[in-house]
Every structure is written in C-alpha cells, then in structure tokens.
Amino acid sequence: MNNTIRILEKEFVTFISYIEIEKVVDRLACQLNNDFRNDEVLFIGILNGSFMFIADLFKRLNIKCRITFLKLASYLGTESTGKVQTLIGINEDIRGKIVVVIEDIVDSGVTLEKIIEQLVPYEPAMIKIVTLLLKPGAYKKKIKLDYVGMEIPDNFIVGYGLDYDGFGRNYEDIYVVKQ
Ligand code: HPA
Ligand code: MG
C-alpha cells in the first residue's frame, strides 16, 4: 500500500514496510546469534535514530550480551552537516571487549568514522558494525560494514526512528521523500 505522509513542508511516500523491516532484523539477529554464540558482546547503540532498530534487534538476541548507548548528531534538516557532535559519550569499560556498534543508517560514513575514532583508544578486542540501512551511493569511507540489513538509494528517508528535523521518528514503516 502506498501511503503519503507530510512532515513539516515535505511529502514522503511508503518505501519499506515494517513487515519487510522485521524480516531484515530477523536475518541480522540470526547472523549475530550465530557468529557470537560463544562470546560475550557489548552492543553500543547509536542514538537517536537507531532506537527502534536497537529494540527490535536486541530482543531477538540469545547470546550473552550487554548494551550501552552513544549519542551523536550530524544532520541538520535533510542535509548532512559533515560535522559530528558527541552528545552523550561512552562511560563503559570496553577494553578487551567484543564491541558491536548498532547503527540505523550509514550514509556518508562521517558519523561512523567518528564513532570508531572514539572507541579505538579504549582498545576493545574487536569492533564490528551492524547497520539496518546503507546508502552505497553516498558512502565515502573504507570502514568495513560487517552486517548490512538493506542497501538503499541515496534519497532522504524518515520513519522507524529516522527523522527529518526531529520529526517522523514515530512511523513504523520507512518513507522516502517525494521527488
Ligand atoms: N534520513 C534520516 N536520517 C539520516 C538519513 C536519512 O536519509 N541519512 C543519514 N541520516
Ligand atoms: Mg537525524
């Protein structure tokens, strides 16, 4: 079903339904449960955009794991500013730990690079990355993305936690901006 919503001055149309999202989350959780079945994992959820994905993914995990959160922001409206601000940092001891970063979307990779830069000095045993979405057309960095849910075109999206100027996070489906 193609549904149109308005957020601030922009119109968006249904792009990925929650039914599809759940299938992708199931697959990612299966991979993590398998790959880390004998390990203890510290997940680091990246706020704000990932909060719905984090909740859906985390409740599907059956491995020994903990979670903490890092809050960053780089977007202003629909444009990436290229400048990433840390709003809440890490206060967990991650030295020697297996760390898995949970991202909603990897776009240019600027935010992701900043996250990795913040974690590396604490010398975790490894850092893996899981992202629900990737925009390959926008990704400019070399950092390996270990678990990618879906690749999408380089168009602005909202819903399922993702925002346009703070709004639109509440929709369970993902919407793309109308051209
Ligand atoms: N929408 C919302 N937030 C984002 C996006 C997007 O398309 N890309 C990176 N952050
Ligand atoms: Mg945002």
Tab-separated table of C-alpha atoms and ligand atoms in Angstrom:
chain	number	residue	atom	x	y	z
A	1	MET	CA	0.000	0.000	0.000
A	2	ASN	CA	1.413	3.403	-0.994
A	3	ASN	CA	0.796	5.855	1.758
A	4	THR	CA	1.754	9.549	1.667
A	5	ILE	CA	2.633	11.498	4.805
A	6	ARG	CA	3.597	15.124	5.353
A	7	ILE	CA	6.391	16.093	7.739
A	8	LEU	CA	6.976	19.835	8.103
A	9	GLU	CA	6.916	21.114	4.476
A	10	LYS	CA	7.846	17.813	2.789
A	11	GLU	CA	5.839	14.887	1.452
A	12	PHE	CA	7.059	11.334	1.852
A	13	VAL	CA	5.790	8.013	0.423
A	14	THR	CA	5.971	4.484	1.807
A	15	PHE	CA	9.306	2.901	0.958
A	16	ILE	CA	9.988	-0.073	3.274
A	17	SER	CA	7.101	-1.603	5.217
A	18	TYR	CA	7.510	-2.734	8.809
A	19	ILE	CA	6.862	-6.314	7.615
A	20	GLU	CA	9.962	-6.087	5.407
A	21	ILE	CA	11.954	-4.393	8.171
A	22	GLU	CA	11.150	-7.239	10.557
A	23	LYS	CA	12.413	-9.830	8.063
A	24	VAL	CA	15.682	-7.930	7.751
A	25	VAL	CA	16.018	-7.603	11.542
A	26	ASP	CA	15.357	-11.356	11.925
A	27	ARG	CA	18.150	-12.116	9.469
A	28	LEU	CA	20.642	-9.781	11.177
A	29	ALA	CA	19.801	-11.216	14.619
A	30	CYS	CA	20.315	-14.776	13.286
A	31	GLN	CA	23.743	-13.835	11.943
A	32	LEU	CA	24.777	-12.203	15.236
A	33	ASN	CA	23.417	-15.114	17.318
A	34	ASN	CA	25.438	-17.491	15.176
A	35	ASP	CA	28.673	-15.508	14.922
A	36	PHE	CA	28.834	-14.653	18.647
A	37	ARG	CA	27.277	-17.823	20.116
A	38	ASN	CA	30.374	-18.493	22.255
A	39	ASP	CA	31.185	-14.866	23.118
A	40	GLU	CA	30.181	-12.039	25.380
A	41	VAL	CA	29.259	-8.933	23.412
A	42	LEU	CA	28.896	-5.297	24.367
A	43	PHE	CA	26.489	-3.646	21.948
A	44	ILE	CA	26.754	0.113	21.504
A	45	GLY	CA	23.534	1.619	20.171
A	46	ILE	CA	23.912	4.920	18.348
A	47	LEU	CA	21.191	7.392	19.326
A	48	ASN	CA	18.838	8.876	18.380
A	49	GLY	CA	17.920	7.334	15.032
A	50	SER	CA	18.633	3.690	15.930
A	51	PHE	CA	16.335	3.401	18.928
A	52	MET	CA	13.604	1.348	17.213
A	53	PHE	CA	16.078	-0.870	15.382
A	54	ILE	CA	18.076	-1.384	18.586
A	55	ALA	CA	14.944	-2.527	20.459
A	56	ASP	CA	13.798	-4.874	17.676
A	57	LEU	CA	17.278	-6.342	17.183
A	58	PHE	CA	18.177	-6.654	20.856
A	59	LYS	CA	15.085	-8.648	21.818
A	60	ARG	CA	15.919	-11.205	19.110
A	61	LEU	CA	19.398	-11.895	20.517
A	62	ASN	CA	20.011	-15.034	22.578
A	63	ILE	CA	23.749	-14.593	23.202
A	64	LYS	CA	25.475	-13.311	26.343
A	65	CYS	CA	25.318	-9.555	25.824
A	66	ARG	CA	25.007	-6.085	27.315
A	67	ILE	CA	24.107	-2.760	25.746
A	68	THR	CA	25.119	0.847	26.182
A	69	PHE	CA	24.458	3.943	24.091
A	70	LEU	CA	26.347	6.693	22.322
A	71	LYS	CA	24.541	9.798	21.171
A	72	LEU	CA	25.748	11.627	18.082
A	73	ALA	CA	24.257	14.014	15.545
A	74	SER	CA	25.427	15.240	12.143
A	75	TYR	CA	22.252	16.021	10.232
A	76	LEU	CA	20.502	19.365	10.050
A	77	GLY	CA	17.195	19.001	8.199
A	78	THR	CA	17.801	16.691	5.235
A	79	GLU	CA	21.469	17.659	4.811
A	80	SER	CA	24.460	16.081	6.491
A	81	THR	CA	26.499	18.904	8.009
A	82	GLY	CA	29.703	16.831	7.864
A	83	LYS	CA	30.339	17.936	11.460
A	84	VAL	CA	29.514	15.291	14.032
A	85	GLN	CA	28.814	16.248	17.628
A	86	THR	CA	29.039	13.834	20.552
A	87	LEU	CA	26.114	14.496	22.857
A	88	ILE	CA	26.498	11.519	25.236
A	89	GLY	CA	29.820	9.643	25.281
A	90	ILE	CA	30.891	6.172	26.378
A	91	ASN	CA	31.320	5.540	30.085
A	92	GLU	CA	31.585	1.744	29.921
A	93	ASP	CA	34.864	-0.154	30.222
A	94	ILE	CA	35.302	-1.529	26.709
A	95	ARG	CA	38.979	-2.543	26.934
A	96	GLY	CA	39.412	-6.111	25.645
A	97	LYS	CA	35.677	-6.438	24.967
A	98	ILE	CA	33.925	-7.518	21.799
A	99	VAL	CA	32.064	-4.403	20.732
A	100	VAL	CA	29.254	-4.346	18.163
A	101	VAL	CA	28.062	-0.904	17.076
A	102	ILE	CA	24.365	-0.684	16.113
A	103	GLU	CA	23.537	1.980	13.514
A	104	ASP	CA	20.220	2.718	11.812
A	105	ILE	CA	21.809	4.028	8.622
A	106	VAL	CA	25.244	4.517	7.129
A	107	ASP	CA	25.204	7.396	4.689
A	108	SER	CA	28.482	9.285	4.015
A	109	GLY	CA	30.169	7.349	6.824
A	110	VAL	CA	31.279	10.540	8.605
A	111	THR	CA	29.343	9.657	11.778
A	112	LEU	CA	30.561	6.074	11.700
A	113	GLU	CA	34.183	7.180	11.373
A	114	LYS	CA	33.753	9.474	14.359
A	115	ILE	CA	32.280	6.601	16.397
A	116	ILE	CA	35.178	4.285	15.559
A	117	GLU	CA	37.677	7.062	16.398
A	118	GLN	CA	36.057	7.414	19.817
A	119	LEU	CA	36.164	3.673	20.551
A	120	VAL	CA	39.628	2.693	19.283
A	121	PRO	CA	41.635	4.489	22.056
A	122	TYR	CA	39.858	2.312	24.652
A	123	GLU	CA	41.353	-0.789	22.971
A	124	PRO	CA	38.364	-3.109	22.547
A	125	ALA	CA	39.237	-6.664	21.387
A	126	MET	CA	37.259	-6.029	18.200
A	127	ILE	CA	34.721	-3.605	16.786
A	128	LYS	CA	32.034	-4.916	14.453
A	129	ILE	CA	29.333	-2.822	12.846
A	130	VAL	CA	25.712	-3.672	12.220
A	131	THR	CA	23.576	-1.236	10.257
A	132	LEU	CA	19.970	-1.635	9.217
A	133	LEU	CA	20.477	0.504	6.103
A	134	LEU	CA	23.348	1.539	3.844
A	135	LYS	CA	23.386	4.143	1.086
A	136	PRO	CA	26.242	2.759	-1.070
A	137	GLY	CA	25.977	5.784	-3.374
A	138	ALA	CA	26.833	8.141	-0.507
A	139	TYR	CA	29.350	6.026	1.440
A	140	LYS	CA	32.830	7.542	1.168
A	141	LYS	CA	34.766	5.701	3.880
A	142	LYS	CA	36.812	2.480	3.933
A	143	ILE	CA	35.488	1.139	7.236
A	144	LYS	CA	34.153	-2.396	6.738
A	145	LEU	CA	30.444	-2.786	7.435
A	146	ASP	CA	30.122	-6.286	8.889
A	147	TYR	CA	26.324	-6.656	8.908
A	148	VAL	CA	24.172	-4.667	6.483
A	149	GLY	CA	20.402	-5.078	6.535
A	150	MET	CA	19.479	-3.379	3.241
A	151	GLU	CA	21.158	-1.221	0.632
A	152	ILE	CA	19.060	1.754	-0.468
A	153	PRO	CA	19.411	4.619	-2.993
A	154	ASP	CA	20.788	7.974	-1.873
A	155	ASN	CA	17.403	9.594	-1.140
A	156	PHE	CA	16.269	11.085	2.146
A	157	ILE	CA	14.139	8.770	4.287
A	158	VAL	CA	12.188	9.020	7.553
A	159	GLY	CA	10.359	6.686	9.914
A	160	TYR	CA	11.276	3.721	12.098
A	161	GLY	CA	13.370	6.039	14.271
A	162	LEU	CA	14.835	8.132	11.443
A	163	ASP	CA	13.935	11.823	11.472
A	164	TYR	CA	13.510	14.921	9.396
A	165	ASP	CA	14.443	17.798	11.723
A	166	GLY	CA	13.425	15.710	14.728
A	167	PHE	CA	10.038	14.673	13.324
A	168	GLY	CA	8.836	11.475	11.687
A	169	ARG	CA	10.625	9.042	14.002
A	170	ASN	CA	7.288	7.650	15.201
A	171	TYR	CA	6.224	5.857	11.997
A	172	GLU	CA	6.771	2.083	11.955
A	173	ASP	CA	7.331	1.991	8.173
A	174	ILE	CA	10.148	3.807	6.390
A	175	TYR	CA	9.196	6.599	3.946
A	176	VAL	CA	11.177	8.281	1.177
A	177	VAL	CA	10.942	11.944	0.241
A	178	LYS	CA	8.736	12.651	-2.816
A	179	GLN	CA	10.817	13.948	-5.748
B	1	HPA	N1	17.143	10.168	6.816
B	1	HPA	C1	17.249	10.477	8.122
B	1	HPA	N2	18.416	10.490	8.770
B	1	HPA	C2	19.519	10.162	8.062
B	1	HPA	C3	19.460	9.827	6.701
B	1	HPA	C4	18.209	9.837	6.040
B	1	HPA	O1	18.057	9.567	4.818
B	1	HPA	N3	20.732	9.554	6.317
B	1	HPA	C5	21.510	9.722	7.417
B	1	HPA	N4	20.801	10.098	8.473
B	2	MG	MG	18.661	12.516	12.215
